[in-house]
JSON list of C-alpha atoms in Angstrom, two decimals:
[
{"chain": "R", "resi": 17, "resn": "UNK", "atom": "CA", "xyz": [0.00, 0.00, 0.00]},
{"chain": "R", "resi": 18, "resn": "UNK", "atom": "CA", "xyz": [1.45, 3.30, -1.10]},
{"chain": "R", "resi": 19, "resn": "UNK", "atom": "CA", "xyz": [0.07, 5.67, 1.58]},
{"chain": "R", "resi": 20, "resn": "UNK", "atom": "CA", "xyz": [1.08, 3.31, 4.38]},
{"chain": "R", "resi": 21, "resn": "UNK", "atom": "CA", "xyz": [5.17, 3.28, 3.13]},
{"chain": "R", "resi": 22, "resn": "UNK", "atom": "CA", "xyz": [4.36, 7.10, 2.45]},
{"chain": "R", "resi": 23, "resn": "UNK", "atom": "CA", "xyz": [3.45, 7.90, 6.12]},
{"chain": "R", "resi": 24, "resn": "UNK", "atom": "CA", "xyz": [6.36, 5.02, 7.45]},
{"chain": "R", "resi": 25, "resn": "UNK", "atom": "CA", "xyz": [9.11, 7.06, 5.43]},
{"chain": "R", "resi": 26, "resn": "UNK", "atom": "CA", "xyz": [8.07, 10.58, 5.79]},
{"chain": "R", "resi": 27, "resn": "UNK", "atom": "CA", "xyz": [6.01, 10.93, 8.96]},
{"chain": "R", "resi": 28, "resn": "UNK", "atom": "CA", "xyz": [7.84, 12.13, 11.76]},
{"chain": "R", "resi": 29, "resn": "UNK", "atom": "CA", "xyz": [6.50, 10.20, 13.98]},
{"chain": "R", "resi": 30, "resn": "UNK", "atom": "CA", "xyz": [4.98, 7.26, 12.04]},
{"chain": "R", "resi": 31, "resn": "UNK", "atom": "CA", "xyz": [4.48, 4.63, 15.12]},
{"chain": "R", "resi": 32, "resn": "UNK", "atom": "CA", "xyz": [2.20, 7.43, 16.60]},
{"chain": "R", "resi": 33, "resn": "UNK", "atom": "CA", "xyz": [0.78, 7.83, 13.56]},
{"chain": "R", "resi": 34, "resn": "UNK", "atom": "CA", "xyz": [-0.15, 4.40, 12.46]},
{"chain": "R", "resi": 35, "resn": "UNK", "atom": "CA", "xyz": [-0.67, 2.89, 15.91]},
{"chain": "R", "resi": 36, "resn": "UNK", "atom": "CA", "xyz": [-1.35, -0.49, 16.14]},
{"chain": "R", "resi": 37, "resn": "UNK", "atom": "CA", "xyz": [-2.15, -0.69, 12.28]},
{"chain": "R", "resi": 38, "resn": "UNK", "atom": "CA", "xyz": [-3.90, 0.90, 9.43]},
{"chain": "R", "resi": 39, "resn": "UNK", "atom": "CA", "xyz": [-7.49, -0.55, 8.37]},
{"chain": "R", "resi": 40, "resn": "UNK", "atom": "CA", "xyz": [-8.26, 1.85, 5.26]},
{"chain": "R", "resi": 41, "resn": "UNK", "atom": "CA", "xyz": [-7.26, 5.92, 4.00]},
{"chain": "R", "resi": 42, "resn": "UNK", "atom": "CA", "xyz": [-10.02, 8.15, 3.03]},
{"chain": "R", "resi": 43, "resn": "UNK", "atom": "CA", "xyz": [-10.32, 11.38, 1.25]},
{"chain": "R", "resi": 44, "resn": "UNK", "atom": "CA", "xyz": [-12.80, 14.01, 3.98]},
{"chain": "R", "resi": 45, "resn": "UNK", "atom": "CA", "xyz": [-13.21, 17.29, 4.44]},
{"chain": "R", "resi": 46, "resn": "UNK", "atom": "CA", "xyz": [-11.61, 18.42, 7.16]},
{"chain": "R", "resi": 47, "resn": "UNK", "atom": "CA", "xyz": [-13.36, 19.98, 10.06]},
{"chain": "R", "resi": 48, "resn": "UNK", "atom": "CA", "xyz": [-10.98, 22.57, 10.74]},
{"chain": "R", "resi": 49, "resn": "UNK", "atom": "CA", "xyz": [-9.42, 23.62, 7.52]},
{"chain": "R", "resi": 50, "resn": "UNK", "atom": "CA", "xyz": [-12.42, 23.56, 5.45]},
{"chain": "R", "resi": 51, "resn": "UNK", "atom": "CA", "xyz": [-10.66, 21.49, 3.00]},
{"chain": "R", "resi": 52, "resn": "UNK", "atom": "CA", "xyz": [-9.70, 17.79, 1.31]},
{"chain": "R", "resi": 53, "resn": "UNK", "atom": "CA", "xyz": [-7.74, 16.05, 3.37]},
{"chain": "R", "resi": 54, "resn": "UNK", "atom": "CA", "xyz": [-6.09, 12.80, 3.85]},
{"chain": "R", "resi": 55, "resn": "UNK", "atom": "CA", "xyz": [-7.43, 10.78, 6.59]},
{"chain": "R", "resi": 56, "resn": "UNK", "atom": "CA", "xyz": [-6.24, 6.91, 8.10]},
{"chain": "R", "resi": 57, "resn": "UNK", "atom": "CA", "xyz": [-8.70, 4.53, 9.96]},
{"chain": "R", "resi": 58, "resn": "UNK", "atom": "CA", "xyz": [-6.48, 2.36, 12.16]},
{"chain": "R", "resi": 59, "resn": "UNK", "atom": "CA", "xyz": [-7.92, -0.80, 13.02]},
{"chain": "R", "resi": 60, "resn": "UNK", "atom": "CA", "xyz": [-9.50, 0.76, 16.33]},
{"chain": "R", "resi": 61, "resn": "UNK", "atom": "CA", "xyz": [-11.65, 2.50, 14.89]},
{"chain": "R", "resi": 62, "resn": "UNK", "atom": "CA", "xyz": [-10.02, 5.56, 15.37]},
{"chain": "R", "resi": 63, "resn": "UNK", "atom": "CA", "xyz": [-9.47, 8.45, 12.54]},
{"chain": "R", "resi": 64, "resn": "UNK", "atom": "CA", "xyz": [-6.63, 11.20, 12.47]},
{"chain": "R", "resi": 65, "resn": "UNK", "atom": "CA", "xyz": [-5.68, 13.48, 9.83]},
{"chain": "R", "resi": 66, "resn": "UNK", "atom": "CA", "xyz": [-2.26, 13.57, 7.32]},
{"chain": "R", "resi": 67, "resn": "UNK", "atom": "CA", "xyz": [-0.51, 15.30, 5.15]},
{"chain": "R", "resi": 68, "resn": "UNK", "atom": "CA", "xyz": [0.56, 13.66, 2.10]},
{"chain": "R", "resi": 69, "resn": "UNK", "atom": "CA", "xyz": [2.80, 16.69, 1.08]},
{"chain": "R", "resi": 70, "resn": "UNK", "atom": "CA", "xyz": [4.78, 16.85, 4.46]},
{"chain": "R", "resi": 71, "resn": "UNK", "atom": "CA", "xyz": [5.32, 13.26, 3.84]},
{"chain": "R", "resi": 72, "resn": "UNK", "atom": "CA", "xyz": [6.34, 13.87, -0.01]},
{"chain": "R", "resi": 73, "resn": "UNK", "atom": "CA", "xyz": [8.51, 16.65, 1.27]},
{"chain": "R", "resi": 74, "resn": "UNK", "atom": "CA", "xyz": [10.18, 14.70, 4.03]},
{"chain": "R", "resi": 75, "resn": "UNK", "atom": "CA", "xyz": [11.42, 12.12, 1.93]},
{"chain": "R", "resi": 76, "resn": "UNK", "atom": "CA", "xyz": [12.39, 14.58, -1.57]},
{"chain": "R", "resi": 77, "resn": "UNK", "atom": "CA", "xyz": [12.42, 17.41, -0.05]},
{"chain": "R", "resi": 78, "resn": "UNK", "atom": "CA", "xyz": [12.50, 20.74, -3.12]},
{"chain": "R", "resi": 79, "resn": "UNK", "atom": "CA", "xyz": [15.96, 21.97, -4.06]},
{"chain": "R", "resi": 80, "resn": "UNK", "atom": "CA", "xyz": [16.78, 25.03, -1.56]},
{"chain": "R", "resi": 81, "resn": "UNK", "atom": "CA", "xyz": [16.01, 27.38, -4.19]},
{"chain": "R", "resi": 82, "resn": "UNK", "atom": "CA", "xyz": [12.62, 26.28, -4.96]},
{"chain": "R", "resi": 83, "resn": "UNK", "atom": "CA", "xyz": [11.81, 26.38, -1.05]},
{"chain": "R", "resi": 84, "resn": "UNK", "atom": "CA", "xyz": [9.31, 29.28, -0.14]},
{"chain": "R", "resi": 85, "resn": "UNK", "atom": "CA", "xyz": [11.34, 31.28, 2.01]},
{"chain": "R", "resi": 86, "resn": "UNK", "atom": "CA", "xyz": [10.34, 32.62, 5.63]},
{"chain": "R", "resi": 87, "resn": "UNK", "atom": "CA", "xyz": [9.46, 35.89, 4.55]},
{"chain": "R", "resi": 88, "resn": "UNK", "atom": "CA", "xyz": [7.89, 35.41, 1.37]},
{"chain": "R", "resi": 89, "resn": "UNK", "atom": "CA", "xyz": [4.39, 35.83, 2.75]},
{"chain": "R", "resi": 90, "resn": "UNK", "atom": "CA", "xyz": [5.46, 39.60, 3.71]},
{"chain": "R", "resi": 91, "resn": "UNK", "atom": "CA", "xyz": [6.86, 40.08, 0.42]},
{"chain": "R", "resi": 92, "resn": "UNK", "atom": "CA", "xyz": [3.79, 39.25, -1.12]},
{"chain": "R", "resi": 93, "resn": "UNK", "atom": "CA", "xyz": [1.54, 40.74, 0.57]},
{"chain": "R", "resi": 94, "resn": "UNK", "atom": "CA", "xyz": [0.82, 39.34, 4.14]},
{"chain": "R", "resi": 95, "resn": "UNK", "atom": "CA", "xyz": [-1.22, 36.18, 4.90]},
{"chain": "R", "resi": 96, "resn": "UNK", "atom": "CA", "xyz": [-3.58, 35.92, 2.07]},
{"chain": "R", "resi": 97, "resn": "UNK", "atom": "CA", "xyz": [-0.75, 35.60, -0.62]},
{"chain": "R", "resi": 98, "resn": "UNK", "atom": "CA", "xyz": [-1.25, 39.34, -1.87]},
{"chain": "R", "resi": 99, "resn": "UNK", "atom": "CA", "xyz": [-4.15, 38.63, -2.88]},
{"chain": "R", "resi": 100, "resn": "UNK", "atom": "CA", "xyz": [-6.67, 40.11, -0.29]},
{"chain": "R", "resi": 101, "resn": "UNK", "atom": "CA", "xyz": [-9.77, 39.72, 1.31]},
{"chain": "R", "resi": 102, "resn": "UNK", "atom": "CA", "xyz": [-10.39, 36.93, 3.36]},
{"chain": "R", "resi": 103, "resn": "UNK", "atom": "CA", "xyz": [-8.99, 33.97, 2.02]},
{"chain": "R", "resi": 104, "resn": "UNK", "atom": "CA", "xyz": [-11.78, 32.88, 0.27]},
{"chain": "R", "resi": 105, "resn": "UNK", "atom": "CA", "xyz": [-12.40, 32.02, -3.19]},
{"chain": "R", "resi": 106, "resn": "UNK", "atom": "CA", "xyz": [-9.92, 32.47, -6.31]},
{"chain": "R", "resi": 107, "resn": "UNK", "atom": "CA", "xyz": [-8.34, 29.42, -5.47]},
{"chain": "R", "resi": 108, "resn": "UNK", "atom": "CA", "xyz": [-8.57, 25.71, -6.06]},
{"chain": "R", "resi": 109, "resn": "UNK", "atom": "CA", "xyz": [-10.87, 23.07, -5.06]},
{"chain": "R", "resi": 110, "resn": "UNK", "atom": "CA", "xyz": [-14.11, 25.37, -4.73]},
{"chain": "R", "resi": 111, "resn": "UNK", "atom": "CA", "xyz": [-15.24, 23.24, -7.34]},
{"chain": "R", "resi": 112, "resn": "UNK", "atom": "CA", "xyz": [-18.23, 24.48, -10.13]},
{"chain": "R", "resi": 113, "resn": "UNK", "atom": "CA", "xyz": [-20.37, 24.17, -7.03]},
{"chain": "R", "resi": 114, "resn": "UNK", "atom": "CA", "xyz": [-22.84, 23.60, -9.79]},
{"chain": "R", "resi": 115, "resn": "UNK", "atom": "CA", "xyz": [-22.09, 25.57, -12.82]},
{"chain": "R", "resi": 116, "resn": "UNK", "atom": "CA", "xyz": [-22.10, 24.02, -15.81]},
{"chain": "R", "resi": 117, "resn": "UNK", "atom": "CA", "xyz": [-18.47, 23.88, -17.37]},
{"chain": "R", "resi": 118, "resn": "UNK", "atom": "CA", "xyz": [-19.41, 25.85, -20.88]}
]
């Protein structure tokens, strides 16, 4: 399984993480970021949250000069990117939320 190496090569803390085993990985939106996220069922029953590009990163992480640098938010305009208002819309995965494509 793919996302179980993932998480056992690029998770920090992977034994934490996986806990006394992995029953299945879902897609969810998550509760607090308002976004999709990768989730793990372990074979408790419980559920807890991942990131698949800390993982990614952890394991190839970008050259140095491709990193975003500390103060690149500033540079750009503050939190929101330089882009304004209050972080909504613009950006990806709001989906058509029912438009019609053409």
């Amino acid at each position: 399984m793919v996302l179980l190496e993932l998480l056992k090569n690029g998770h920090p803390e992977p034994d934490s993480k996986i806990g006394g085993g992995i029953q299945a990985f879902q897609v969810r939106m998550h509760p607090m970021w308002k976004s999709r996220c990768f989730f793990l069922i372990r074979e408790d029953e419980s559920v807890d949250d991942f990131s698949f590009r800390k993982c990614v990163d952890h394991i190839l992480p970008l050259p140095e000069e491709m990193q975003l640098k500390p103060d690149a938010n500033k540079a750009l305009g503050g939190r929101h990117g330089g882009k304004g208002g209050n972080g909504r819309g613009g950006g990806r995965g709001h989906g058509r939320k029912g438009r019609s494509r053409h």
